[in-house]
GROMACS .gro file of C-alpha atoms in nm:
model
  195
    1UNK     CA    1  -1.769  -0.404  -3.378
    2UNK     CA    2  -1.408  -0.353  -3.270
    3UNK     CA    3  -1.117  -0.523  -3.449
    4UNK     CA    4  -1.060  -0.779  -3.171
    5UNK     CA    5  -1.423  -0.900  -3.181
    6UNK     CA    6  -1.416  -0.910  -3.561
    7UNK     CA    7  -1.095  -1.115  -3.558
    8UNK     CA    8  -1.244  -1.361  -3.307
    9UNK     CA    9  -1.568  -1.394  -3.507
   10UNK     CA   10  -1.385  -1.453  -3.834
   11UNK     CA   11  -1.144  -1.697  -3.665
   12UNK     CA   12  -1.435  -1.892  -3.517
   13UNK     CA   13  -1.602  -1.941  -3.855
   14UNK     CA   14  -1.273  -2.063  -3.998
   15UNK     CA   15  -1.284  -2.363  -3.768
   16UNK     CA   16  -1.616  -2.489  -3.900
   17UNK     CA   17  -1.463  -2.636  -4.216
   18UNK     CA   18  -1.093  -2.699  -4.251
   19UNK     CA   19  -0.831  -2.967  -4.287
   20UNK     CA   20  -0.574  -3.047  -4.021
   21UNK     CA   21  -0.361  -3.350  -3.945
   22UNK     CA   22  -0.540  -3.545  -4.221
   23UNK     CA   23  -0.885  -3.466  -4.080
   24UNK     CA   24  -1.135  -3.281  -4.296
   25UNK     CA   25  -1.427  -3.120  -4.116
   26UNK     CA   26  -1.761  -3.071  -4.282
   27UNK     CA   27  -2.044  -2.842  -4.182
   28UNK     CA   28  -2.400  -2.943  -4.275
   29UNK     CA   29  -2.691  -2.705  -4.239
   30UNK     CA   30  -3.049  -2.812  -4.174
   31UNK     CA   31  -3.314  -2.567  -4.287
   32UNK     CA   32  -3.521  -2.612  -3.969
   33UNK     CA   33  -3.269  -2.773  -3.739
   34UNK     CA   34  -2.916  -2.753  -3.602
   35UNK     CA   35  -2.598  -2.712  -3.800
   36UNK     CA   36  -2.405  -3.039  -3.786
   37UNK     CA   37  -2.030  -3.073  -3.798
   38UNK     CA   38  -1.821  -3.387  -3.831
   39UNK     CA   39  -1.486  -3.518  -3.943
   40UNK     CA   40  -1.511  -3.681  -4.285
   41UNK     CA   41  -1.236  -3.924  -4.180
   42UNK     CA   42  -1.423  -4.040  -3.866
   43UNK     CA   43  -1.639  -4.294  -4.048
   44UNK     CA   44  -1.959  -4.113  -3.947
   45UNK     CA   45  -2.216  -4.109  -4.225
   46UNK     CA   46  -2.492  -3.856  -4.280
   47UNK     CA   47  -2.853  -3.974  -4.311
   48UNK     CA   48  -3.110  -3.775  -4.511
   49UNK     CA   49  -3.464  -3.817  -4.380
   50UNK     CA   50  -3.756  -3.599  -4.490
   51UNK     CA   51  -3.519  -3.324  -4.602
   52UNK     CA   52  -3.327  -3.324  -4.273
   53UNK     CA   53  -2.969  -3.438  -4.207
   54UNK     CA   54  -2.859  -3.652  -3.913
   55UNK     CA   55  -2.530  -3.810  -3.804
   56UNK     CA   56  -2.533  -4.190  -3.815
   57UNK     CA   57  -2.293  -4.214  -3.524
   58UNK     CA   58  -2.307  -4.591  -3.483
   59UNK     CA   59  -2.297  -4.647  -3.861
   60UNK     CA   60  -2.596  -4.882  -3.868
   61UNK     CA   61  -2.764  -4.704  -4.161
   62UNK     CA   62  -3.072  -4.604  -3.963
   63UNK     CA   63  -3.173  -4.313  -3.742
   64UNK     CA   64  -3.157  -4.414  -3.376
   65UNK     CA   65  -3.347  -4.210  -3.120
   66UNK     CA   66  -3.032  -4.063  -2.964
   67UNK     CA   67  -2.921  -3.944  -3.310
   68UNK     CA   68  -3.251  -3.764  -3.378
   69UNK     CA   69  -3.209  -3.397  -3.289
   70UNK     CA   70  -3.586  -3.344  -3.325
   71UNK     CA   71  -3.644  -3.533  -2.999
   72UNK     CA   72  -3.601  -3.377  -2.655
   73UNK     CA   73  -3.262  -3.404  -2.485
   74UNK     CA   74  -3.425  -3.628  -2.223
   75UNK     CA   75  -3.553  -3.874  -2.486
   76UNK     CA   76  -3.216  -3.881  -2.660
   77UNK     CA   77  -3.021  -3.927  -2.337
   78UNK     CA   78  -3.249  -4.207  -2.218
   79UNK     CA   79  -3.201  -4.395  -2.546
   80UNK     CA   80  -2.824  -4.349  -2.543
   81UNK     CA   81  -2.794  -4.446  -2.176
   82UNK     CA   82  -2.981  -4.770  -2.246
   83UNK     CA   83  -2.712  -4.864  -2.499
   84UNK     CA   84  -2.406  -4.796  -2.278
   85UNK     CA   85  -2.209  -5.069  -2.102
   86UNK     CA   86  -2.091  -5.036  -1.742
   87UNK     CA   87  -1.736  -4.964  -1.867
   88UNK     CA   88  -1.865  -4.686  -2.094
   89UNK     CA   89  -2.062  -4.531  -1.809
   90UNK     CA   90  -1.751  -4.543  -1.588
   91UNK     CA   91  -1.557  -4.361  -1.862
   92UNK     CA   92  -1.813  -4.081  -1.853
   93UNK     CA   93  -1.765  -4.041  -1.478
   94UNK     CA   94  -1.383  -4.020  -1.479
   95UNK     CA   95  -1.153  -3.729  -1.560
   96UNK     CA   96  -0.817  -3.717  -1.733
   97UNK     CA   97  -0.509  -3.583  -1.563
   98UNK     CA   98  -0.436  -3.217  -1.646
   99UNK     CA   99  -0.358  -3.159  -2.012
  100UNK     CA  100  -0.149  -2.889  -2.182
  101UNK     CA  101  -0.159  -2.795  -2.550
  102UNK     CA  102   0.096  -2.870  -2.674
  103UNK     CA  103   0.215  -3.123  -2.417
  104UNK     CA  104   0.556  -3.052  -2.261
  105UNK     CA  105   0.834  -3.311  -2.281
  106UNK     CA  106   0.869  -3.340  -1.902
  107UNK     CA  107   0.671  -3.279  -1.588
  108UNK     CA  108   0.318  -3.329  -1.467
  109UNK     CA  109   0.146  -3.265  -1.802
  110UNK     CA  110   0.407  -3.437  -2.022
  111UNK     CA  111   0.299  -3.618  -2.336
  112UNK     CA  112   0.432  -3.771  -2.655
  113UNK     CA  113   0.326  -3.761  -3.019
  114UNK     CA  114   0.389  -4.083  -3.211
  115UNK     CA  115   0.643  -4.166  -2.940
  116UNK     CA  116   0.829  -3.834  -2.969
  117UNK     CA  117   0.825  -3.502  -2.787
  118UNK     CA  118   0.642  -3.205  -2.934
  119UNK     CA  119   0.969  -3.014  -2.944
  120UNK     CA  120   1.097  -3.257  -3.210
  121UNK     CA  121   0.862  -3.081  -3.453
  122UNK     CA  122   0.669  -3.374  -3.603
  123UNK     CA  123   0.314  -3.252  -3.525
  124UNK     CA  124   0.106  -2.938  -3.486
  125UNK     CA  125   0.035  -2.805  -3.135
  126UNK     CA  126  -0.328  -2.922  -3.159
  127UNK     CA  127  -0.249  -3.286  -3.234
  128UNK     CA  128  -0.375  -3.545  -2.985
  129UNK     CA  129  -0.102  -3.693  -2.770
  130UNK     CA  130  -0.042  -4.068  -2.751
  131UNK     CA  131  -0.171  -4.054  -2.394
  132UNK     CA  132  -0.490  -3.872  -2.494
  133UNK     CA  133  -0.561  -4.126  -2.768
  134UNK     CA  134  -0.510  -4.406  -2.518
  135UNK     CA  135  -0.737  -4.273  -2.244
  136UNK     CA  136  -1.006  -4.183  -2.498
  137UNK     CA  137  -1.001  -4.517  -2.679
  138UNK     CA  138  -0.880  -4.777  -2.428
  139UNK     CA  139  -1.005  -4.629  -2.101
  140UNK     CA  140  -1.317  -4.462  -2.242
  141UNK     CA  141  -1.248  -4.135  -2.056
  142UNK     CA  142  -1.470  -3.854  -2.178
  143UNK     CA  143  -1.383  -3.563  -1.946
  144UNK     CA  144  -1.061  -3.389  -2.040
  145UNK     CA  145  -0.911  -3.137  -1.799
  146UNK     CA  146  -0.753  -2.884  -2.029
  147UNK     CA  147  -0.554  -2.643  -1.813
  148UNK     CA  148  -0.289  -2.482  -2.036
  149UNK     CA  149  -0.339  -2.384  -2.399
  150UNK     CA  150  -0.097  -2.214  -2.637
  151UNK     CA  151  -0.363  -1.994  -2.800
  152UNK     CA  152  -0.733  -1.996  -2.900
  153UNK     CA  153  -0.661  -2.144  -3.244
  154UNK     CA  154  -0.481  -2.439  -3.085
  155UNK     CA  155  -0.773  -2.496  -2.845
  156UNK     CA  156  -1.032  -2.491  -3.125
  157UNK     CA  157  -0.833  -2.714  -3.359
  158UNK     CA  158  -0.749  -2.959  -3.080
  159UNK     CA  159  -1.118  -2.978  -2.994
  160UNK     CA  160  -1.198  -3.062  -3.357
  161UNK     CA  161  -0.921  -3.326  -3.366
  162UNK     CA  162  -1.055  -3.478  -3.046
  163UNK     CA  163  -1.415  -3.479  -3.169
  164UNK     CA  164  -1.313  -3.641  -3.498
  165UNK     CA  165  -1.119  -3.909  -3.310
  166UNK     CA  166  -1.401  -3.979  -3.064
  167UNK     CA  167  -1.669  -3.983  -3.337
  168UNK     CA  168  -1.456  -4.242  -3.516
  169UNK     CA  169  -1.485  -4.472  -3.214
  170UNK     CA  170  -1.862  -4.514  -3.260
  171UNK     CA  171  -2.196  -4.450  -3.095
  172UNK     CA  172  -2.101  -4.506  -2.733
  173UNK     CA  173  -1.884  -4.196  -2.747
  174UNK     CA  174  -2.146  -3.942  -2.848
  175UNK     CA  175  -2.232  -3.820  -2.499
  176UNK     CA  176  -1.866  -3.780  -2.417
  177UNK     CA  177  -1.810  -3.579  -2.730
  178UNK     CA  178  -2.074  -3.325  -2.626
  179UNK     CA  179  -1.924  -3.296  -2.280
  180UNK     CA  180  -1.571  -3.258  -2.417
  181UNK     CA  181  -1.683  -2.973  -2.639
  182UNK     CA  182  -1.831  -2.786  -2.346
  183UNK     CA  183  -1.535  -2.848  -2.117
  184UNK     CA  184  -1.281  -2.749  -2.382
  185UNK     CA  185  -1.472  -2.433  -2.467
  186UNK     CA  186  -1.492  -2.335  -2.100
  187UNK     CA  187  -1.127  -2.416  -2.032
  188UNK     CA  188  -0.992  -2.224  -2.329
  189UNK     CA  189  -1.208  -1.917  -2.251
  190UNK     CA  190  -1.110  -1.920  -1.886
  191UNK     CA  191  -0.740  -1.957  -1.966
  192UNK     CA  192  -0.735  -1.650  -2.188
  193UNK     CA  193  -0.958  -1.432  -1.973
  194UNK     CA  194  -0.693  -1.431  -1.698
  195UNK     CA  195  -0.391  -1.348  -1.916
   0.00000   0.00000   0.00000
């Protein structure tokens, strides 16, 4: 394995459990199932059932069908879709404007952090902007068009920040979280491949 691949592999594992911007990420392994990850500050609880671990995304203290990774994706999606409101479904169909990490102070992809520009030095480059928090929470958007990223670490940490924030909003945001992970992963890989 060459040094570049080794660095990427070791960097990737670093992102599975770390603390950033007040968020602590936990990795949970299931002996015969998927590895789960979540932000301990999101409010998500972990259920233990027959030796397996599951995320209680809606915090109701029981395992709902869409939370049960032992079921097929079709069964889980059908259950989750039955729980979504029209506004939540609309949020899954819309896209954000183009996003840059970190957000510039001016221009098409401009953003603020706690009302200030990134250049004022109050946050890390992977922090969510005020605008991202608003469209995720208020507008229910779940597709983020990430088009410019400072580096792979920023992309991975931003993705974790975003997932922790969205998980903290409750069960209706689960599907969006999965989609965001895939979009962010694709966007960050594509951005660096063409450098």
